[in-house]
XYZ file of C-alpha atoms in Angstrom:
76
model
C -7.939 -4.698 9.904
C -4.621 -3.266 9.181
C -5.789 0.650 9.857
C -6.108 3.281 7.643
C -3.717 3.500 4.638
C -4.491 7.157 4.053
C -1.086 9.006 4.415
C -0.300 12.543 2.775
C 2.858 10.959 1.068
C 0.288 8.612 -1.116
C -2.033 11.403 -2.055
C -0.016 11.551 -5.505
C -1.739 8.905 -7.659
C 1.544 8.123 -9.278
C 3.255 7.078 -6.057
C 0.392 4.569 -5.446
C 0.488 3.293 -9.094
C 4.583 2.699 -8.564
C 3.954 0.899 -5.204
C 1.484 -1.565 -6.739
C 3.487 -1.977 -9.926
C 6.648 -2.664 -7.462
C 4.565 -5.265 -5.791
C 3.544 -6.965 -8.981
C 7.144 -6.987 -10.271
C 8.683 -8.553 -7.233
C 5.978 -11.083 -7.585
C 7.014 -11.902 -11.188
C 10.835 -12.035 -9.818
C 9.740 -14.670 -7.279
C 7.961 -16.484 -9.938
C 10.919 -16.542 -12.322
C 12.965 -17.963 -9.477
C 10.529 -20.585 -8.594
C 9.812 -19.627 -5.101
C 6.005 -20.678 -5.076
C 5.668 -19.965 -1.410
C 6.713 -16.204 -1.836
C 4.862 -15.882 -5.091
C 1.768 -16.478 -3.203
C 2.761 -13.994 -0.357
C 3.675 -11.323 -2.659
C 0.454 -11.924 -4.965
C -1.508 -11.220 -1.662
C 0.265 -8.095 -0.827
C -0.058 -6.821 -4.569
C -3.752 -7.780 -4.176
C -4.198 -5.842 -1.009
C -2.087 -2.918 -2.300
C -4.309 -2.756 -5.395
C -7.469 -2.755 -3.451
C -6.377 -0.405 -0.525
C -4.334 2.070 -2.818
C -6.065 2.044 -5.992
C -9.809 1.315 -5.514
C -10.411 2.240 -1.723
C -7.953 5.090 -1.273
C -9.698 8.066 -0.040
C -8.146 11.401 -1.034
C -7.461 14.378 1.097
C -10.824 16.294 0.427
C -12.943 13.010 1.589
C -14.505 13.963 4.849
C -14.536 10.258 6.058
C -10.626 10.082 5.559
C -9.057 8.600 8.915
C -5.291 8.986 9.136
C -2.788 7.745 11.572
C -1.640 10.023 14.271
C 1.851 11.789 13.875
C 4.368 10.548 16.459
C 4.565 14.085 17.879
C 0.989 14.007 18.375
C 0.887 10.826 20.594
C 0.545 11.224 24.311
C 3.546 9.632 25.891
């Protein structure tokens, strides 16, 4: 749906954990300030990030890994 999430920068597990923790923390900030709409939005982003970066992430050794093309590899 959103395309591949695999990127060499995210190959380190700690970076993916920090990303998900940041999203979860931001959800808590929005909840603390009473912004319920943003709580739902950030909760959805946190859920997607958890699924994509922690459960479904394909490492660099996975043969089915698909990455986005680099900008200099694009024709045009």
